[in-house]
Short mmCIF file of C-alpha atoms in Angstrom, two decimals:
data_model
loop_
_atom_site.label_atom_id
_atom_site.label_comp_id
_atom_site.label_asym_id
_atom_site.label_seq_id
_atom_site.Cartn_x
_atom_site.Cartn_y
_atom_site.Cartn_z
CA UNK P 881 168.72 104.32 70.45
CA UNK P 882 165.94 107.78 69.96
CA UNK P 883 164.85 105.99 66.40
CA UNK P 884 164.10 103.30 68.24
CA UNK P 885 162.16 104.10 70.85
CA UNK P 886 159.82 106.24 68.23
CA UNK P 887 159.70 102.92 66.31
CA UNK P 888 158.35 101.39 68.95
CA UNK P 889 155.69 104.29 70.31
CA UNK P 890 154.36 104.34 66.24
CA UNK P 891 154.01 100.30 67.18
CA UNK P 892 152.39 100.41 70.47
CA UNK P 893 150.27 103.17 68.51
CA UNK P 894 149.43 100.99 65.73
CA UNK P 895 148.46 97.92 68.19
CA UNK P 896 146.06 100.53 70.20
CA UNK P 897 144.43 101.31 66.86
CA UNK P 898 143.69 97.50 66.27
CA UNK P 899 142.62 96.82 69.58
CA UNK P 900 140.00 99.76 69.69
CA UNK P 901 138.93 98.98 66.43
CA UNK P 902 138.23 95.29 67.50
CA UNK P 903 136.48 96.66 70.83
CA UNK P 904 134.42 98.47 68.88
CA UNK P 905 133.78 95.97 66.16
CA UNK P 906 132.59 93.55 69.92
CA UNK P 907 130.30 96.30 70.79
CA UNK P 908 128.50 96.92 67.61
CA UNK P 909 128.28 92.77 67.86
CA UNK P 910 126.71 92.95 71.33
CA UNK P 911 124.25 95.56 69.99
CA UNK P 912 123.06 93.91 67.47
CA UNK P 913 122.73 90.93 70.04
CA UNK P 914 120.96 93.13 72.27
CA UNK P 915 119.35 94.38 69.37
CA UNK P 916 117.89 90.82 68.44
CA UNK P 917 116.56 90.00 71.89
CA UNK P 918 114.89 92.93 72.37
CA UNK P 919 112.89 91.87 69.08
CA UNK P 920 112.23 88.53 70.43
CA UNK P 921 112.51 88.49 74.04
CA UNK P 922 112.63 84.69 76.06
CA UNK P 923 111.81 84.14 79.35
CA UNK P 924 115.43 84.15 81.44
CA UNK P 925 115.26 82.54 84.57
CA UNK P 926 113.53 79.95 86.62
CA UNK P 927 113.68 80.10 90.48
CA UNK P 928 112.66 76.06 91.91
CA UNK P 929 112.57 75.46 95.58
CA UNK P 930 112.25 72.28 97.84
CA UNK P 931 112.05 70.54 101.15
CA UNK P 932 115.57 70.10 100.73
CA UNK P 933 116.11 73.82 101.69
CA UNK P 934 117.91 74.74 98.82
CA UNK P 935 116.78 76.94 96.00
CA UNK P 936 118.32 76.87 92.38
CA UNK P 937 118.70 78.89 89.57
CA UNK P 938 117.68 77.94 86.03
CA UNK P 939 118.82 79.69 82.84
CA UNK P 940 116.26 78.86 80.29
CA UNK P 941 117.62 80.13 77.15
CA UNK P 942 120.70 78.08 77.98
CA UNK P 943 118.46 74.76 79.23
CA UNK P 944 121.30 74.74 82.20
CA UNK P 945 121.16 75.14 85.92
CA UNK P 946 123.37 78.23 86.64
CA UNK P 947 123.13 78.11 90.56
CA UNK P 948 122.04 76.60 93.87
CA UNK P 949 121.26 78.40 97.07
CA UNK P 950 121.05 77.06 100.51
CA UNK P 951 118.15 79.11 102.79
CA UNK P 952 119.61 81.54 105.46
CA UNK P 953 120.05 79.26 109.06
CA UNK P 954 117.25 78.04 110.69
CA UNK P 955 114.74 79.64 108.46
CA UNK P 956 113.16 76.17 106.89
CA UNK P 957 112.99 75.85 103.23
CA UNK P 958 111.14 78.01 100.74
CA UNK P 959 106.72 77.50 100.02
CA UNK P 960 106.72 80.24 96.96
CA UNK P 961 108.71 82.53 95.53
CA UNK P 962 108.62 85.50 92.64
CA UNK P 963 110.80 87.63 91.27
CA UNK P 964 110.86 91.76 91.42
CA UNK P 965 109.29 93.10 89.29
CA UNK P 966 107.69 90.13 88.33
CA UNK P 967 108.55 89.48 84.68
CA UNK P 968 105.26 88.96 83.17
CA UNK P 969 103.72 92.08 84.37
CA UNK P 970 106.64 94.66 83.83
CA UNK P 971 109.03 95.90 80.85
CA UNK P 972 111.63 96.53 83.69
CA UNK P 973 114.08 93.79 84.13
CA UNK P 974 113.47 91.57 87.46
CA UNK P 975 116.40 92.80 89.95
CA UNK P 976 115.68 90.70 93.04
CA UNK P 977 113.99 87.82 94.07
CA UNK P 978 111.06 86.74 97.03
CA UNK P 979 111.02 84.06 98.79
CA UNK P 980 108.54 82.47 101.86
CA UNK P 981 109.82 80.12 103.93
CA UNK P 982 108.29 77.34 105.88
CA UNK P 983 109.42 79.29 109.33
CA UNK P 984 107.24 82.43 108.49
CA UNK P 985 110.10 84.08 107.30
CA UNK P 986 110.48 86.25 103.21
CA UNK P 987 113.86 86.69 102.13
CA UNK P 988 114.71 89.05 99.59
CA UNK P 989 117.81 88.46 97.66
CA UNK P 990 119.13 90.70 95.08
CA UNK P 991 119.46 88.80 91.56
CA UNK P 992 122.65 90.42 90.67
CA UNK P 993 124.91 88.23 93.01
CA UNK P 994 122.16 86.53 95.27
CA UNK P 995 123.00 88.06 98.32
CA UNK P 996 120.54 88.41 100.92
CA UNK P 997 119.62 92.56 101.03
CA UNK P 998 116.13 91.92 103.42
CA UNK P 999 114.83 89.10 105.75
CA UNK P 1000 111.09 90.23 106.93
CA UNK P 1001 109.01 88.74 109.28
CA UNK P 1002 105.58 89.22 110.39
CA UNK P 1003 104.45 85.41 109.66
CA UNK P 1004 103.78 82.91 112.42
CA UNK P 1005 105.67 79.27 112.31
CA UNK P 1006 103.22 78.16 110.08
CA UNK P 1007 104.89 79.14 107.06
CA UNK P 1008 104.34 81.66 103.81
CA UNK P 1009 101.58 79.85 101.97
CA UNK P 1010 101.95 82.18 98.63
CA UNK P 1011 102.75 85.36 97.50
CA UNK P 1012 102.51 88.10 94.78
CA UNK P 1013 104.79 91.05 93.90
CA UNK P 1014 103.32 94.58 93.01
CA UNK P 1015 103.55 95.04 89.20
CA UNK P 1016 105.94 97.82 90.10
CA UNK P 1017 108.12 96.28 92.41
CA UNK P 1018 107.61 98.42 95.06
CA UNK P 1019 105.63 96.10 97.83
CA UNK P 1020 104.12 92.62 97.95
CA UNK P 1021 101.43 90.36 99.78
CA UNK P 1022 102.21 87.51 101.14
CA UNK P 1023 99.55 85.20 102.89
CA UNK P 1024 100.03 82.79 105.57
CA UNK P 1025 99.13 79.61 106.78
CA UNK P 1026 98.66 81.96 110.41
CA UNK P 1027 95.54 83.69 108.73
CA UNK P 1028 97.46 86.86 108.17
CA UNK P 1029 97.07 88.53 104.76
CA UNK P 1030 100.48 91.03 104.77
CA UNK P 1031 101.55 93.74 102.57
CA UNK P 1032 105.27 94.82 102.48
CA UNK P 1033 107.52 97.48 101.44
CA UNK P 1034 110.22 96.04 99.59
CA UNK P 1035 112.15 99.59 99.32
CA UNK P 1036 112.43 100.13 102.71
CA UNK P 1037 112.22 95.91 103.58
CA UNK P 1038 109.81 96.47 106.30
CA UNK P 1039 105.96 95.63 107.12
CA UNK P 1040 103.49 98.03 106.14
CA UNK P 1041 100.02 96.81 107.08
CA UNK P 1042 98.28 93.65 108.18
CA UNK P 1043 94.68 91.87 108.03
CA UNK P 1044 93.77 89.20 109.73
CA UNK P 1045 91.01 86.59 108.30
CA UNK P 1046 88.48 85.48 110.75
CA UNK P 1047 89.17 82.01 112.63
CA UNK P 1048 86.56 79.19 112.03
CA UNK P 1049 85.93 75.94 113.88
CA UNK P 1050 83.40 76.00 117.49
CA UNK P 1051 85.45 77.55 119.63
CA UNK P 1052 87.11 79.62 116.19
CA UNK P 1053 90.89 78.92 117.76
CA UNK P 1054 91.18 77.28 113.98
CA UNK P 1055 93.68 79.62 112.10
CA UNK P 1056 92.67 79.92 107.90
CA UNK P 1057 95.28 79.44 105.47
CA UNK P 1058 95.16 81.53 102.52
CA UNK P 1059 95.71 79.24 99.63
CA UNK P 1060 96.78 81.94 96.84
CA UNK P 1061 97.16 85.83 96.11
CA UNK P 1062 97.28 87.30 93.06
CA UNK P 1063 97.54 91.53 91.44
CA UNK P 1064 95.55 92.57 88.47
CA UNK P 1065 97.88 93.84 85.74
CA UNK P 1066 97.19 97.39 86.24
CA UNK P 1067 98.07 96.92 90.41
CA UNK P 1068 94.66 98.80 91.54
CA UNK P 1069 93.20 95.42 92.57
CA UNK P 1070 94.20 92.00 94.29
CA UNK P 1071 92.45 88.90 94.63
CA UNK P 1072 92.82 86.23 97.36
CA UNK P 1073 91.58 83.00 98.63
CA UNK P 1074 91.01 80.52 101.66
CA UNK P 1075 88.85 77.74 102.42
CA UNK P 1076 86.20 77.95 100.21
CA UNK P 1077 86.23 81.84 99.53
CA UNK P 1078 87.44 84.10 96.91
CA UNK P 1079 87.74 88.11 98.19
CA UNK P 1080 88.19 90.71 95.56
CA UNK P 1081 89.37 94.60 97.07
CA UNK P 1082 90.22 97.49 95.44
CA UNK P 1083 93.70 98.84 96.51
CA UNK P 1084 93.14 102.81 96.87
CA UNK P 1085 89.71 102.71 98.64
CA UNK P 1086 90.31 98.88 100.64
CA UNK P 1087 86.74 98.16 99.37
CA UNK P 1088 85.13 94.48 98.80
CA UNK P 1089 84.69 94.64 94.96
CA UNK P 1090 84.00 90.95 95.10
CA UNK P 1091 83.13 88.54 98.46
CA UNK P 1092 81.63 84.78 97.93
CA UNK P 1093 81.28 81.55 99.05
CA UNK P 1094 81.79 78.63 96.85
CA UNK P 1095 80.49 75.03 97.45
CA UNK P 1096 84.19 73.80 96.83
CA UNK P 1097 87.90 74.29 97.91
CA UNK P 1098 89.23 77.08 95.94
CA UNK P 1099 92.92 76.10 95.28
CA UNK P 1100 93.97 79.14 92.83
CA UNK P 1101 92.63 82.36 91.29
CA UNK P 1102 93.90 84.27 87.83
CA UNK P 1103 92.46 88.23 86.84
CA UNK P 1104 91.19 87.88 83.30
CA UNK P 1105 89.10 90.27 81.11
CA UNK P 1106 89.75 93.49 79.13
CA UNK P 1107 88.02 97.19 78.55
CA UNK P 1108 85.05 95.69 78.83
CA UNK P 1109 85.46 94.65 82.45
CA UNK P 1110 87.38 92.98 85.23
CA UNK P 1111 87.03 88.66 85.82
CA UNK P 1112 88.31 86.16 88.59
CA UNK P 1113 89.06 82.83 86.99
CA UNK P 1114 88.67 80.29 89.83
CA UNK P 1115 90.47 76.26 89.87
CA UNK P 1116 88.46 74.60 92.43
CA UNK P 1117 89.34 71.26 93.95
CA UNK P 1118 85.45 69.66 93.42
CA UNK P 1119 86.90 70.15 89.55
CA UNK P 1120 84.88 73.48 88.77
CA UNK P 1121 86.02 76.24 87.06
CA UNK P 1122 84.14 79.56 87.77
CA UNK P 1123 84.09 83.06 86.16
CA UNK P 1124 83.07 85.95 88.61
CA UNK P 1125 82.65 89.51 87.49
CA UNK P 1126 84.63 92.07 89.70
CA UNK P 1127 83.60 95.39 90.45
CA UNK P 1128 81.54 97.71 92.67
CA UNK P 1129 78.89 96.10 94.89
CA UNK P 1130 75.71 97.91 94.95
CA UNK P 1131 72.94 98.01 96.96
CA UNK P 1132 70.30 98.43 94.91
CA UNK P 1133 71.39 96.07 92.63
CA UNK P 1134 69.07 94.23 90.30
CA UNK P 1135 68.83 90.44 91.71
CA UNK P 1136 68.17 89.13 87.91
CA UNK P 1137 71.38 90.48 87.23
CA UNK P 1138 73.85 87.55 87.26
CA UNK P 1139 77.52 88.05 88.22
CA UNK P 1140 78.77 84.90 87.68
CA UNK P 1141 78.71 81.86 85.85
CA UNK P 1142 80.69 78.32 86.26
CA UNK P 1143 82.30 77.94 83.28
CA UNK P 1144 83.43 74.32 84.02
CA UNK P 1145 80.62 72.20 86.57
CA UNK P 1146 81.70 70.64 89.50
CA UNK P 1147 82.08 66.87 89.55
CA UNK P 1148 78.62 65.73 91.42
CA UNK P 1149 80.09 62.96 93.45
CA UNK P 1150 83.12 62.10 95.45
CA UNK P 1151 86.19 63.75 93.53
CA UNK P 1152 89.11 61.60 92.49
CA UNK P 1153 92.41 62.79 92.14
CA UNK P 1154 92.67 63.14 87.99
CA UNK P 1155 89.74 65.82 88.15
CA UNK P 1156 90.63 68.40 91.36
CA UNK P 1157 92.17 71.71 89.02
CA UNK P 1158 95.14 72.40 91.14
CA UNK P 1159 96.74 75.32 89.20
CA UNK P 1160 95.35 78.11 86.56
CA UNK P 1161 97.58 81.22 85.48
CA UNK P 1162 96.40 84.11 83.24
CA UNK P 1163 98.30 84.59 79.51
CA UNK P 1164 99.62 87.78 79.33
CA UNK P 1165 98.48 89.45 75.71
CA UNK P 1166 95.79 88.34 73.19
CA UNK P 1167 92.04 88.97 74.11
CA UNK P 1168 93.29 88.72 77.89
CA UNK P 1169 90.19 85.84 78.56
CA UNK P 1170 93.38 83.37 77.97
CA UNK P 1171 94.17 80.89 80.72
CA UNK P 1172 96.19 77.47 81.59
CA UNK P 1173 94.96 75.06 83.75
CA UNK P 1174 96.08 71.56 84.99
CA UNK P 1175 94.92 69.49 87.32
CA UNK P 1176 95.90 66.74 89.81
CA UNK P 1177 95.87 64.04 87.24
CA UNK P 1178 98.83 65.95 84.59
CA UNK P 1179 96.68 67.89 82.23
CA UNK P 1180 97.65 71.15 81.46
CA UNK P 1181 95.11 72.97 79.19
CA UNK P 1182 94.05 76.15 77.45
CA UNK P 1183 91.18 77.83 77.92
CA UNK P 1184 89.22 80.84 76.48
CA UNK P 1185 86.75 82.27 78.85
CA UNK P 1186 85.59 85.20 76.83
CA UNK P 1187 82.25 83.40 76.06
CA UNK P 1188 81.38 83.15 79.73
CA UNK P 1189 82.17 87.40 80.31
CA UNK P 1190 80.10 87.90 77.29
CA UNK P 1191 77.39 86.56 78.80
CA UNK P 1192 77.94 88.26 82.23
CA UNK P 1193 78.17 91.48 80.50
CA UNK P 1194 75.10 90.92 78.32
CA UNK P 1195 73.03 89.90 81.17
CA UNK P 1196 74.15 93.04 83.19
CA UNK P 1197 72.73 95.05 79.94
CA UNK P 1198 69.31 93.33 80.12
CA UNK P 1199 69.16 93.77 83.43
CA UNK P 1200 66.66 90.67 83.79
CA UNK P 1201 64.13 92.27 81.54
CA UNK P 1202 63.29 88.63 79.58
CA UNK P 1203 62.93 86.70 83.05
CA UNK P 1204 60.44 89.28 83.78
CA UNK P 1205 58.43 89.30 80.65
CA UNK P 1206 58.16 85.12 80.64
CA UNK P 1207 56.79 85.56 84.43
CA UNK P 1208 53.89 87.66 83.18
CA UNK P 1209 53.02 84.93 80.35
CA UNK P 1210 52.23 82.30 82.83
CA UNK P 1211 53.90 79.18 83.28
CA UNK P 1212 55.93 76.65 80.58
CA UNK P 1213 55.18 73.81 79.28
CA UNK P 1214 56.80 71.02 79.62
CA UNK P 1215 58.32 71.52 75.32
CA UNK P 1216 59.45 75.19 76.64
CA UNK P 1217 61.08 73.70 79.83
CA UNK P 1218 63.05 71.29 77.42
CA UNK P 1219 64.20 73.66 75.01
CA UNK P 1220 65.23 75.71 77.34
CA UNK P 1221 67.25 73.29 79.40
CA UNK P 1222 68.89 72.41 76.06
CA UNK P 1223 69.32 76.22 75.77
CA UNK P 1224 71.30 76.39 78.92
CA UNK P 1225 73.74 73.04 78.03
CA UNK P 1226 74.15 75.37 75.44
CA UNK P 1227 75.12 78.32 76.61
CA UNK P 1228 77.73 76.67 79.18
CA UNK P 1229 79.32 74.81 76.22
CA UNK P 1230 79.76 78.15 74.89
CA UNK P 1231 81.08 79.63 78.26
CA UNK P 1232 84.65 78.06 77.87
CA UNK P 1233 86.55 76.81 74.87
CA UNK P 1234 89.30 74.45 74.97
CA UNK P 1235 92.12 75.27 72.55
CA UNK P 1236 94.65 73.06 73.19
CA UNK P 1237 95.66 70.09 76.36
CA UNK P 1238 98.38 68.04 76.74
CA UNK P 1239 99.20 65.39 79.40
CA UNK P 1240 102.28 65.23 81.31
CA UNK P 1241 103.77 61.80 81.52
CA UNK P 1242 101.81 59.33 82.71
CA UNK P 1243 99.68 61.69 84.83
CA UNK P 1244 101.92 63.53 87.22
CA UNK P 1245 101.09 65.08 89.70
CA UNK P 1246 101.29 69.00 89.00
CA UNK P 1247 101.19 71.51 91.76
CA UNK P 1248 102.89 75.05 90.67
CA UNK P 1249 102.45 76.23 87.23
CA UNK P 1250 103.79 79.11 85.73
CA UNK P 1251 102.76 80.75 82.28
CA UNK P 1252 104.85 82.90 79.96
CA UNK P 1253 103.67 84.66 77.14
CA UNK P 1254 104.90 86.97 74.16
CA UNK P 1255 102.92 89.36 72.12
CA UNK P 1256 104.90 91.10 70.27
CA UNK P 1257 106.29 91.17 66.05
CA UNK P 1258 106.59 87.19 66.22
CA UNK P 1259 102.65 86.89 66.15
CA UNK P 1260 102.74 87.82 62.84
CA UNK P 1261 100.84 85.19 60.07
CA UNK P 1262 102.63 85.36 57.02
CA UNK P 1263 99.86 84.54 53.99
CA UNK P 1264 101.04 83.30 50.68
CA UNK P 1265 98.19 84.51 48.50
CA UNK P 1266 94.83 87.08 49.49
CA UNK P 1267 92.14 86.09 47.52
CA UNK P 1268 90.28 89.13 48.80
CA UNK P 1269 87.71 87.09 50.64
CA UNK P 1270 86.47 88.13 53.72
CA UNK P 1271 87.65 87.63 57.10
CA UNK P 1272 85.90 88.38 60.81
CA UNK P 1273 89.50 88.69 62.20
CA UNK P 1274 90.72 91.69 59.99
CA UNK P 1275 88.73 95.36 60.60
CA UNK P 1276 88.03 97.28 57.91
CA UNK P 1277 91.42 99.59 57.92
CA UNK P 1278 93.01 96.75 57.50
CA UNK P 1279 91.16 96.25 53.95
CA UNK P 1280 91.68 98.97 52.88
CA UNK P 1281 95.67 98.78 53.64
CA UNK P 1282 95.46 95.96 51.32
CA UNK P 1283 93.80 97.62 48.76
CA UNK P 1284 96.28 100.29 48.40
CA UNK P 1285 99.20 98.07 48.45
CA UNK P 1286 97.32 95.51 45.44
CA UNK P 1287 96.84 98.82 43.04
CA UNK P 1288 100.32 100.08 44.19
CA UNK P 1289 101.85 96.75 42.92
CA UNK P 1290 99.53 96.67 39.78
CA UNK P 1291 100.63 100.00 39.32
CA UNK P 1292 104.64 98.64 39.27
CA UNK P 1293 103.82 95.33 37.48
CA UNK P 1294 102.32 97.86 34.66
CA UNK P 1295 105.49 99.97 34.81
CA UNK P 1296 108.18 96.83 34.74
CA UNK P 1297 106.07 93.88 32.89
CA UNK P 1298 108.77 92.74 31.34
CA UNK P 1299 110.92 92.58 34.61
CA UNK P 1300 108.27 91.40 37.04
CA UNK P 1301 107.02 88.37 34.90
CA UNK P 1302 107.46 85.54 36.86
CA UNK P 1303 107.96 87.23 39.86
CA UNK P 1304 106.08 86.26 43.10
CA UNK P 1305 102.90 87.75 44.70
CA UNK P 1306 104.30 89.74 47.85
CA UNK P 1307 103.37 88.07 50.64
CA UNK P 1308 101.11 90.09 53.36
CA UNK P 1309 101.40 90.13 56.90
CA UNK P 1310 98.56 90.45 59.17
CA UNK P 1311 99.25 91.33 62.82
CA UNK P 1312 96.81 88.89 65.11
CA UNK P 1313 94.89 91.03 67.88
#
């Protein structure tokens, strides 16, 4: 019995060792998978809500539906939703989801088990029209049909600040509806639109950085820009796409300084359904001036608005000096006026560049749009041959690196001429800015 017991203990020890090796190998495989997913990240989850009072959860990697939630009793249907922190502007994973309902309530869900953590009350029964989560995920802004913009503390689950928009109408009893609200990538500024007005504010000081009234109704906004400056692009119901500079409003500002440009001119008639710009979203990474728009005719387009921003920056630097010089010279002739009109037409064409467009089906009515982009190592362009010709996308430092690699390659080929015969030229990978 003692010998049998010893043998069983040895067998159990060997089994445990085998299990340990298997577990270690599985962990190593999981680590490899995790490393691969970090190198090539993909969008994870998608939320959708409808007037059937349900929230559907989709896995975008497996391309299937992973769950369905019913909104809490008597709180209505979801009108808007967002992850917290938002995946588009944060490197940390999303842990919660925020949903605005027709009852005016805002529900904070735990993403782990989709349990309700907080039910936030602040809006009236008109419903929560839009919401935006701060890049840190600690707070959020919501806009309602009751003319209120509310700042929420998501950590403590309570209302932090309320801003009421001025009423309109003869008796001024009609409340404005906040159509859209957004945060800047750094979280220091936010912008919102209602009716035909656009307002951008500084978070720290609370000062207005932009406050304009446009000819047409504004549906959505998007922040664009880079180190040179911050701009707001707007999708309007009249088909127009204005780009506006966001900055401190100076009292003694030059009247000739242009702080806005119409990248796409509005339609000069009663707007048909196909011409209305319903959605606009900025594309993370790249130059910072890429946006995706969608119209009510079912066309989704990728645009580059860097030209419009450049025009405003150039005009701000000139300070309107050219216009003053022209006024001193006297009135222009007809030929000069026609040339200036032609120049303005070229200017409008240069303000926006259509990179790509696609029509969804036979012209579906698009009411919502979300954009995901990745700016990591996947954006590496492989060049089979490099003939030394200049490329305007390359910097002088890039050329120095390429020349050094070519010299090293020549030295190796001279030292090992026999072994290197017929060897293909080394591919040069240049990372696109």
